[in-house]
Amino acid sequence: MADSGKFGGDEVAGAKEHHEESTLDELYQAVIMELSRRPHNKGNIPDAQIVTKGNNPICGDRVIVYGKVSPEGTLEHVTFEGKACSICTASSSMMTDMMRGKTLDEAGMISDHFKAMMRNEVPFEVPEELPDMEALEGVRKFAIRVKCATLAWTTLKNGILEYKAGRGESSIDESCAT
Ligand code: ZN
């Protein structure tokens, strides 16, 4: 009798916790679904200096990130396209909003910080300019989906590194030709 009483108590507590979690998840899901249906900055930039592909084989997400770099070295415009799950598409949309106007170095740091947040290595902070990012906090519970959320961010970072390396090479070529 004592056993069955204890078991019953656990069941109720478990069910309540589960209910709270699913309410939160529904809230997050609404934001993620809305952004995945109508992502910001979807499409290519014909004269982008940064064009980088990102691939997440675990989920099958594929994105191409485009970045237009201003003469001052800031990201004038960032877009993405590709086939991706809702978390990846929503997170890509947030990334393009977040990175606009940032310098290449700032964008690289923001990408690293976002990745660390999603991996639970640093506390989760929602930037003032991007309140929707709160919806991704819940994704951290699902290790397998973390890469969906980080794909576009790490892809842009790779693109920035390639761009910087490429620019270095071309300036050497130019001086050789003259
Ligand atoms: Zn995915």
PDB file of C-alpha atoms in Angstrom, residues 21-136:
ATOM      1  CA  GLU A  21       7.396  21.933 -20.462  1.00  0.00           C
ATOM      2  CA  SER A  22       4.989  21.368 -23.314  1.00  0.00           C
ATOM      3  CA  THR A  23       3.369  24.785 -22.743  1.00  0.00           C
ATOM      4  CA  LEU A  24       6.790  26.426 -23.031  1.00  0.00           C
ATOM      5  CA  ASP A  25       7.602  24.347 -26.069  1.00  0.00           C
ATOM      6  CA  GLU A  26       4.356  25.418 -27.726  1.00  0.00           C
ATOM      7  CA  LEU A  27       5.305  29.052 -27.183  1.00  0.00           C
ATOM      8  CA  TYR A  28       8.744  28.508 -28.678  1.00  0.00           C
ATOM      9  CA  GLN A  29       7.312  26.485 -31.496  1.00  0.00           C
ATOM     10  CA  ALA A  30       4.932  29.287 -32.469  1.00  0.00           C
ATOM     11  CA  VAL A  31       7.854  31.718 -32.881  1.00  0.00           C
ATOM     12  CA  ILE A  32       9.961  29.162 -34.720  1.00  0.00           C
ATOM     13  CA  MET A  33       7.110  28.117 -37.023  1.00  0.00           C
ATOM     14  CA  GLU A  34       6.245  31.735 -37.845  1.00  0.00           C
ATOM     15  CA  LEU A  35       9.867  32.555 -38.733  1.00  0.00           C
ATOM     16  CA  SER A  36      10.317  29.344 -40.696  1.00  0.00           C
ATOM     17  CA  ARG A  37       7.211  30.134 -42.759  1.00  0.00           C
ATOM     18  CA  ARG A  38       8.176  33.758 -43.326  1.00  0.00           C
ATOM     19  CA  PRO A  39      11.919  34.027 -42.763  1.00  0.00           C
ATOM     20  CA  HIS A  40      13.588  37.417 -43.046  1.00  0.00           C
ATOM     21  CA  ASN A  41      16.289  38.023 -45.661  1.00  0.00           C
ATOM     22  CA  LYS A  42      15.657  34.849 -47.661  1.00  0.00           C
ATOM     23  CA  GLY A  43      17.248  34.831 -51.097  1.00  0.00           C
ATOM     24  CA  ASN A  44      20.604  35.539 -52.649  1.00  0.00           C
ATOM     25  CA  ILE A  45      22.671  38.691 -53.115  1.00  0.00           C
ATOM     26  CA  PRO A  46      23.985  38.769 -56.691  1.00  0.00           C
ATOM     27  CA  ASP A  47      27.064  40.854 -55.851  1.00  0.00           C
ATOM     28  CA  ALA A  48      27.819  39.297 -52.464  1.00  0.00           C
ATOM     29  CA  GLN A  49      31.497  38.934 -51.611  1.00  0.00           C
ATOM     30  CA  ILE A  50      30.666  36.182 -49.124  1.00  0.00           C
ATOM     31  CA  VAL A  51      28.911  33.093 -50.476  1.00  0.00           C
ATOM     32  CA  THR A  52      29.271  30.010 -48.286  1.00  0.00           C
ATOM     33  CA  LYS A  53      27.502  26.694 -48.095  1.00  0.00           C
ATOM     34  CA  GLY A  54      26.649  24.994 -44.853  1.00  0.00           C
ATOM     35  CA  ASN A  55      25.542  21.417 -44.476  1.00  0.00           C
ATOM     36  CA  ASN A  56      24.146  19.619 -41.450  1.00  0.00           C
ATOM     37  CA  PRO A  57      24.086  15.925 -42.369  1.00  0.00           C
ATOM     38  CA  ILE A  58      22.362  14.914 -39.107  1.00  0.00           C
ATOM     39  CA  CYS A  59      19.151  16.671 -40.110  1.00  0.00           C
ATOM     40  CA  GLY A  60      19.705  17.223 -43.830  1.00  0.00           C
ATOM     41  CA  ASP A  61      19.786  21.010 -43.530  1.00  0.00           C
ATOM     42  CA  ARG A  62      21.558  22.819 -46.350  1.00  0.00           C
ATOM     43  CA  VAL A  63      21.968  26.566 -46.420  1.00  0.00           C
ATOM     44  CA  ILE A  64      23.877  29.079 -48.491  1.00  0.00           C
ATOM     45  CA  VAL A  65      24.726  32.296 -46.677  1.00  0.00           C
ATOM     46  CA  TYR A  66      25.390  35.515 -48.623  1.00  0.00           C
ATOM     47  CA  GLY A  67      27.096  38.579 -47.238  1.00  0.00           C
ATOM     48  CA  LYS A  68      27.534  41.979 -48.826  1.00  0.00           C
ATOM     49  CA  VAL A  69      30.544  43.723 -47.312  1.00  0.00           C
ATOM     50  CA  SER A  70      30.586  47.531 -47.320  1.00  0.00           C
ATOM     51  CA  PRO A  71      33.762  49.501 -48.193  1.00  0.00           C
ATOM     52  CA  GLU A  72      34.061  50.172 -44.430  1.00  0.00           C
ATOM     53  CA  GLY A  73      34.228  46.436 -43.764  1.00  0.00           C
ATOM     54  CA  THR A  74      30.780  45.977 -42.229  1.00  0.00           C
ATOM     55  CA  LEU A  75      28.102  43.515 -43.253  1.00  0.00           C
ATOM     56  CA  GLU A  76      25.741  45.680 -45.253  1.00  0.00           C
ATOM     57  CA  HIS A  77      23.316  42.873 -45.922  1.00  0.00           C
ATOM     58  CA  VAL A  78      23.185  39.174 -45.008  1.00  0.00           C
ATOM     59  CA  THR A  79      20.795  36.691 -46.597  1.00  0.00           C
ATOM     60  CA  PHE A  80      20.381  32.939 -46.815  1.00  0.00           C
ATOM     61  CA  GLU A  81      18.665  30.344 -48.908  1.00  0.00           C
ATOM     62  CA  GLY A  82      18.432  26.579 -48.940  1.00  0.00           C
ATOM     63  CA  LYS A  83      16.423  23.655 -47.684  1.00  0.00           C
ATOM     64  CA  ALA A  84      16.289  23.334 -43.952  1.00  0.00           C
ATOM     65  CA  CYS A  85      14.070  22.279 -41.066  1.00  0.00           C
ATOM     66  CA  SER A  86      12.011  24.859 -39.189  1.00  0.00           C
ATOM     67  CA  ILE A  87      14.575  25.380 -36.399  1.00  0.00           C
ATOM     68  CA  CYS A  88      17.368  25.886 -38.928  1.00  0.00           C
ATOM     69  CA  THR A  89      15.294  28.246 -41.085  1.00  0.00           C
ATOM     70  CA  ALA A  90      14.109  30.304 -38.088  1.00  0.00           C
ATOM     71  CA  SER A  91      17.632  30.515 -36.696  1.00  0.00           C
ATOM     72  CA  SER A  92      19.029  31.492 -40.124  1.00  0.00           C
ATOM     73  CA  SER A  93      16.462  34.285 -40.280  1.00  0.00           C
ATOM     74  CA  MET A  94      17.539  35.521 -36.820  1.00  0.00           C
ATOM     75  CA  MET A  95      21.199  35.354 -37.843  1.00  0.00           C
ATOM     76  CA  THR A  96      20.643  37.562 -40.909  1.00  0.00           C
ATOM     77  CA  ASP A  97      18.820  40.163 -38.786  1.00  0.00           C
ATOM     78  CA  MET A  98      21.453  40.070 -36.061  1.00  0.00           C
ATOM     79  CA  MET A  99      24.510  40.390 -38.320  1.00  0.00           C
ATOM     80  CA  ARG A 100      23.390  43.330 -40.407  1.00  0.00           C
ATOM     81  CA  GLY A 101      25.621  46.358 -39.810  1.00  0.00           C
ATOM     82  CA  LYS A 102      28.194  44.423 -37.785  1.00  0.00           C
ATOM     83  CA  THR A 103      31.892  44.482 -38.622  1.00  0.00           C
ATOM     84  CA  LEU A 104      33.382  41.199 -39.823  1.00  0.00           C
ATOM     85  CA  ASP A 105      35.187  40.748 -36.501  1.00  0.00           C
ATOM     86  CA  GLU A 106      32.032  41.457 -34.493  1.00  0.00           C
ATOM     87  CA  ALA A 107      30.059  39.022 -36.641  1.00  0.00           C
ATOM     88  CA  GLY A 108      32.674  36.321 -36.051  1.00  0.00           C
ATOM     89  CA  MET A 109      32.501  36.865 -32.290  1.00  0.00           C
ATOM     90  CA  ILE A 110      28.695  36.882 -32.280  1.00  0.00           C
ATOM     91  CA  SER A 111      28.728  33.584 -34.180  1.00  0.00           C
ATOM     92  CA  ASP A 112      31.146  32.015 -31.684  1.00  0.00           C
ATOM     93  CA  HIS A 113      29.105  33.284 -28.740  1.00  0.00           C
ATOM     94  CA  PHE A 114      25.843  31.997 -30.190  1.00  0.00           C
ATOM     95  CA  LYS A 115      27.394  28.563 -30.738  1.00  0.00           C
ATOM     96  CA  ALA A 116      28.696  28.495 -27.147  1.00  0.00           C
ATOM     97  CA  MET A 117      25.223  29.485 -25.866  1.00  0.00           C
ATOM     98  CA  MET A 118      23.504  26.759 -27.830  1.00  0.00           C
ATOM     99  CA  ARG A 119      26.011  24.239 -26.505  1.00  0.00           C
ATOM    100  CA  ASN A 120      25.342  25.339 -22.926  1.00  0.00           C
ATOM    101  CA  GLU A 121      28.935  26.497 -22.510  1.00  0.00           C
ATOM    102  CA  VAL A 122      27.902  30.029 -21.549  1.00  0.00           C
ATOM    103  CA  PRO A 123      24.623  31.393 -20.105  1.00  0.00           C
ATOM    104  CA  PHE A 124      21.829  31.968 -22.591  1.00  0.00           C
ATOM    105  CA  GLU A 125      21.341  35.697 -23.156  1.00  0.00           C
ATOM    106  CA  VAL A 126      18.733  37.166 -25.454  1.00  0.00           C
ATOM    107  CA  PRO A 127      20.069  40.241 -27.268  1.00  0.00           C
ATOM    108  CA  GLU A 128      17.857  43.342 -26.971  1.00  0.00           C
ATOM    109  CA  GLU A 129      17.709  43.729 -30.738  1.00  0.00           C
ATOM    110  CA  LEU A 130      16.560  40.140 -31.243  1.00  0.00           C
ATOM    111  CA  PRO A 131      13.938  39.133 -28.642  1.00  0.00           C
ATOM    112  CA  ASP A 132      12.815  36.200 -30.822  1.00  0.00           C
ATOM    113  CA  MET A 133      16.065  34.440 -29.992  1.00  0.00           C
ATOM    114  CA  GLU A 134      14.471  33.385 -26.716  1.00  0.00           C
ATOM    115  CA  ALA A 135      12.621  30.748 -28.719  1.00  0.00           C
ATOM    116  CA  LEU A 136      15.902  28.926 -29.368  1.00  0.00           C
TER     117      LEU A 136
END
